[in-house]
XYZ file of C-alpha atoms in Angstrom:
333
model
C 45.288 -9.276 3.940
C 48.525 -8.780 5.800
C 48.104 -8.028 9.507
C 51.479 -7.723 11.171
C 53.348 -6.030 8.286
C 50.384 -3.681 7.900
C 50.667 -2.627 11.551
C 54.357 -1.941 11.156
C 53.559 0.184 8.142
C 50.899 2.074 10.092
C 53.272 2.936 12.984
C 55.937 4.113 10.486
C 53.353 6.310 8.702
C 52.139 7.768 12.044
C 55.719 8.573 13.028
C 56.415 10.298 9.748
C 53.278 12.405 10.135
C 54.327 13.638 13.579
C 57.869 14.782 12.623
C 58.626 18.406 13.565
C 58.449 20.868 10.680
C 62.115 21.761 11.132
C 63.248 18.294 10.024
C 61.742 18.704 6.543
C 62.886 21.127 3.927
C 60.711 24.213 3.637
C 58.794 24.231 0.368
C 55.489 25.307 -1.015
C 53.142 22.342 -1.176
C 49.628 21.982 -2.466
C 47.006 21.741 0.284
C 46.613 18.123 1.416
C 43.216 16.566 0.740
C 40.839 16.114 3.601
C 41.595 12.823 5.346
C 40.079 10.713 8.063
C 42.018 10.542 11.304
C 42.061 7.296 13.281
C 43.306 7.270 16.884
C 44.287 3.933 18.326
C 44.003 2.839 21.968
C 47.778 3.188 22.428
C 47.548 6.890 21.454
C 49.021 6.656 17.976
C 47.301 8.479 15.068
C 46.984 7.454 11.368
C 45.641 9.634 8.651
C 44.124 8.299 5.461
C 40.832 7.650 3.772
C 38.544 4.992 5.167
C 37.443 2.866 2.293
C 35.522 0.136 4.122
C 34.012 -0.495 7.549
C 32.379 -3.441 9.233
C 31.482 -4.134 12.866
C 34.829 -6.023 13.249
C 37.382 -3.870 11.350
C 38.124 -0.806 9.287
C 40.267 -0.444 6.144
C 42.317 2.708 5.768
C 43.875 3.753 2.446
C 47.344 5.267 3.333
C 48.176 6.056 -0.299
C 50.884 3.421 -0.637
C 49.144 0.555 1.090
C 45.833 -0.345 2.718
C 45.764 -0.886 6.516
C 43.246 -3.193 8.114
C 42.720 -2.439 11.771
C 40.427 -4.349 14.214
C 37.714 -2.242 15.818
C 38.990 -3.218 19.310
C 42.251 -1.353 18.627
C 40.482 1.889 17.579
C 39.834 4.579 20.204
C 38.321 7.330 18.004
C 37.690 8.310 14.383
C 37.514 11.880 13.143
C 35.863 11.984 9.721
C 36.979 14.105 6.805
C 34.665 16.991 5.944
C 31.527 15.781 4.284
C 32.019 18.560 1.669
C 35.044 16.690 0.368
C 32.834 13.867 -0.867
C 32.121 14.189 -4.637
C 28.516 14.806 -5.373
C 26.300 15.513 -8.306
C 23.580 18.094 -7.777
C 19.951 17.103 -8.292
C 19.095 17.243 -11.976
C 15.794 17.618 -13.755
C 15.277 13.932 -12.878
C 15.048 15.109 -9.242
C 17.534 12.674 -7.777
C 21.213 13.007 -7.056
C 24.074 10.476 -7.309
C 27.621 10.540 -6.038
C 30.006 11.727 -8.658
C 32.778 9.463 -7.328
C 33.320 6.389 -5.189
C 32.164 6.776 -1.624
C 33.854 4.960 1.320
C 32.023 2.076 2.999
C 30.981 2.675 6.575
C 29.104 0.744 9.174
C 25.315 0.598 9.027
C 25.131 2.498 12.360
C 27.184 5.411 11.051
C 25.317 5.512 7.724
C 21.996 5.488 9.529
C 23.085 8.502 11.711
C 24.100 10.307 8.548
C 21.047 9.620 6.273
C 18.294 9.085 8.832
C 17.009 12.659 8.585
C 15.913 12.009 4.994
C 13.772 8.936 5.865
C 10.051 9.675 6.438
C 7.160 7.982 8.079
C 4.287 8.214 5.568
C 0.799 8.258 7.095
C -2.661 8.030 5.617
C -6.072 7.455 7.163
C -5.835 3.778 6.312
C -2.303 3.021 7.433
C 1.443 3.842 7.541
C 4.508 3.278 5.494
C 7.925 4.741 4.861
C 9.601 6.963 2.253
C 12.802 8.860 1.579
C 13.454 12.418 0.353
C 15.470 12.634 -2.882
C 15.409 16.409 -3.527
C 15.883 19.476 -1.303
C 12.485 20.765 -2.480
C 10.810 17.861 -0.765
C 10.294 15.329 -3.522
C 9.934 11.927 -1.797
C 9.677 8.325 -2.994
C 7.398 5.748 -1.411
C 5.385 2.745 -2.552
C 2.173 3.194 -4.532
C 0.329 0.786 -2.257
C 1.209 2.946 0.793
C -0.951 5.838 -0.595
C -3.322 3.809 -2.746
C -6.943 4.979 -2.466
C -5.948 7.991 -0.402
C -5.596 11.735 -1.062
C -4.768 12.877 2.483
C -1.121 12.114 3.163
C 1.202 13.394 5.812
C 4.877 12.656 6.470
C 6.933 12.769 9.682
C 10.666 13.448 9.621
C 13.255 13.480 12.383
C 15.732 16.392 12.206
C 18.744 17.126 14.330
C 18.119 19.792 16.973
C 21.347 20.393 18.906
C 22.402 17.069 20.326
C 18.914 15.492 19.951
C 16.318 14.866 17.303
C 13.125 16.802 16.675
C 9.959 15.337 15.226
C 8.635 17.390 12.240
C 5.173 16.595 10.847
C 4.531 17.737 7.256
C 0.769 17.981 6.542
C 1.167 19.653 3.121
C 1.925 16.603 0.934
C 1.065 16.557 -2.728
C 0.858 13.356 -4.767
C 2.872 13.934 -7.962
C 2.991 10.596 -9.807
C 1.991 6.960 -9.281
C 3.129 3.814 -11.107
C 1.020 0.900 -9.766
C 2.860 -1.750 -11.889
C 6.176 -0.886 -10.318
C 4.571 0.013 -6.953
C 6.269 3.389 -6.861
C 4.897 6.837 -5.971
C 6.362 10.327 -5.927
C 5.052 12.897 -3.477
C 6.185 16.417 -2.649
C 6.526 17.739 0.912
C 6.206 21.469 1.487
C 6.795 23.592 4.611
C 5.938 27.196 5.190
C 9.409 28.470 5.901
C 10.745 27.028 2.631
C 13.782 25.431 4.238
C 15.400 22.675 2.113
C 15.046 19.044 3.169
C 17.890 16.576 3.846
C 18.229 14.115 0.987
C 19.834 10.794 0.101
C 21.939 9.576 -2.803
C 20.252 7.308 -5.336
C 22.652 4.628 -6.643
C 23.795 5.552 -10.132
C 24.808 2.062 -11.114
C 23.495 -1.462 -10.583
C 26.641 -3.127 -9.265
C 25.006 -5.479 -6.804
C 25.999 -8.975 -5.761
C 24.717 -11.844 -3.657
C 26.199 -11.617 -0.174
C 26.623 -7.791 -0.277
C 25.841 -6.177 3.087
C 22.792 -3.833 3.041
C 20.493 -2.162 5.610
C 17.001 -0.682 5.691
C 15.581 2.280 7.670
C 11.818 2.605 8.053
C 8.845 2.475 10.326
C 7.794 -1.210 10.656
C 4.364 -1.351 12.390
C 4.737 2.420 12.905
C 7.903 2.127 14.929
C 9.848 5.076 13.541
C 13.577 5.202 12.814
C 13.967 1.429 12.857
C 17.241 -0.028 11.446
C 17.564 -3.553 10.219
C 20.474 -5.083 8.347
C 21.273 -8.192 6.274
C 22.701 -9.175 2.918
C 21.500 -9.477 -0.661
C 20.293 -13.023 -1.235
C 19.868 -12.547 -5.050
C 19.477 -9.661 -7.406
C 17.335 -11.614 -9.891
C 14.036 -12.506 -8.238
C 11.152 -12.187 -10.692
C 7.543 -11.342 -9.745
C 5.027 -10.575 -12.477
C 7.657 -9.286 -14.921
C 9.550 -7.141 -12.428
C 13.020 -8.104 -11.100
C 13.421 -7.531 -7.373
C 16.312 -7.547 -4.936
C 15.829 -10.372 -2.435
C 17.378 -9.634 0.950
C 17.692 -11.189 4.372
C 17.084 -7.684 5.860
C 13.944 -7.717 7.982
C 11.085 -6.113 6.088
C 7.745 -5.786 7.896
C 4.490 -3.908 7.351
C 5.360 -0.241 7.634
C 8.819 -0.661 6.050
C 7.061 -0.385 2.633
C 8.407 2.536 0.613
C 11.574 2.904 2.735
C 15.157 2.894 1.432
C 17.454 -0.117 1.169
C 21.044 1.166 1.446
C 24.441 -0.202 0.627
C 27.347 0.468 2.990
C 28.292 3.544 0.949
C 25.062 5.197 1.928
C 23.487 4.939 -1.481
C 19.834 3.873 -1.973
C 19.956 0.669 -4.029
C 16.278 -0.209 -3.711
C 12.885 0.573 -2.292
C 11.595 -2.022 0.199
C 8.070 -3.052 -0.666
C 7.120 -6.628 0.351
C 7.990 -9.834 2.207
C 6.805 -13.461 2.229
C 4.134 -13.823 4.910
C 5.292 -16.042 7.782
C 8.709 -16.238 6.188
C 11.756 -14.849 8.053
C 14.536 -13.213 6.066
C 12.539 -13.121 2.861
C 12.239 -9.423 2.041
C 12.189 -7.714 -1.330
C 13.058 -4.361 -2.753
C 12.509 -2.541 -6.037
C 15.961 -1.894 -7.674
C 17.107 1.752 -8.030
C 17.155 1.418 -11.833
C 13.360 1.247 -11.831
C 13.226 4.286 -9.570
C 15.488 6.301 -11.923
C 13.360 5.355 -14.862
C 10.139 6.233 -13.016
C 11.508 9.674 -12.092
C 12.776 10.415 -15.610
C 9.334 9.530 -17.057
C 7.150 10.842 -14.218
C 4.962 12.870 -16.491
C 3.629 9.599 -17.947
C 2.406 8.607 -14.480
C 1.180 12.006 -13.371
C -1.468 11.831 -10.635
C -4.833 13.341 -11.425
C -7.305 13.594 -8.565
C -10.209 13.934 -11.016
C -9.410 10.590 -12.574
C -11.676 7.896 -11.072
C -8.707 5.533 -11.085
C -6.822 7.859 -8.792
C -6.974 8.098 -4.989
C -10.706 8.461 -4.527
C -12.567 5.453 -3.082
C -16.117 4.728 -4.253
C -18.503 2.823 -2.049
C -20.298 -0.345 -3.239
C -23.922 0.025 -4.232
C -26.341 -0.713 -1.343
C -27.776 -4.260 -1.266
C -31.300 -4.895 -2.501
C -34.000 -4.938 0.105
C -36.509 -7.021 -1.876
C -36.069 -9.800 -4.389
C -37.791 -11.023 -7.492
C -38.460 -9.093 -10.691
C -38.561 -5.325 -10.117
C -42.125 -4.064 -10.757
C -40.950 -1.551 -13.344
C -39.441 -4.411 -15.372
C -42.518 -6.706 -15.145
C -44.593 -7.003 -18.262
C -47.743 -6.635 -16.176
C -46.610 -3.217 -15.053
C -46.937 -1.856 -18.643
C -50.642 -2.891 -18.937
């Protein structure tokens, strides 16, 4: 990637963008698309579309070239309107995907953007995580998070002015459970009927070892925890299911939470780690989630089914031993 020529190009572009209107011929032009505005520490501005971001640098598409700028040279970034991002509305499959390519951004910025859709899932026996996929409150989590339970509540954090407000949803209905894939679908409801914030589900499976990813969840009940890492492999097999292996820290309580790429798409559902092993976390790929949602009627939850979320106690132990009198031959004489 060229550094010095790229900077020369950036300054030329900035100068062209700040020319007075009188120096250009008057003409009717189509409205310019919404662009990101990057202000550098020396006061110069560049407009373009940010296509990738890391902690060290940003990449800005200027239309005729791509500028790589170190973070230390950037003073401020004004994002293009979120409405400009192409998006597919939720379908009958309940999830939504981006209709076009989304720009990559840092994990910190993506977490700020999508954190409202990540939930703390609580039951009488423990806690886990989940994420909202539909404005009507449909939420994905792990089957083992709600296994054996029928009383579930979810906690969300929604923006309230400049801060965050904790919202506890007690009205949670279990919709479908697939124990083999360790996936569950629940529905959150609130009295005022306001829609919920949602996330994108990745529409393709373009994953690669070394790709940067991050998770948001509630490990050990610590809400709104962000951890980041890379994909170690996309082909880790356990009991006939292929998992994403990641160096992202996954701990008890992360189960059911989203694993994001840097575009802000959910590429997997975190569900387990190797005990006493650091950097050995696993996530269920999004393709299994899409299939589960499309065929959710096959996994519909029925509270009257003894295999559902009701727990049965073991029979009490015997208080006396030997042959029960009613079974002894002498008892019939």
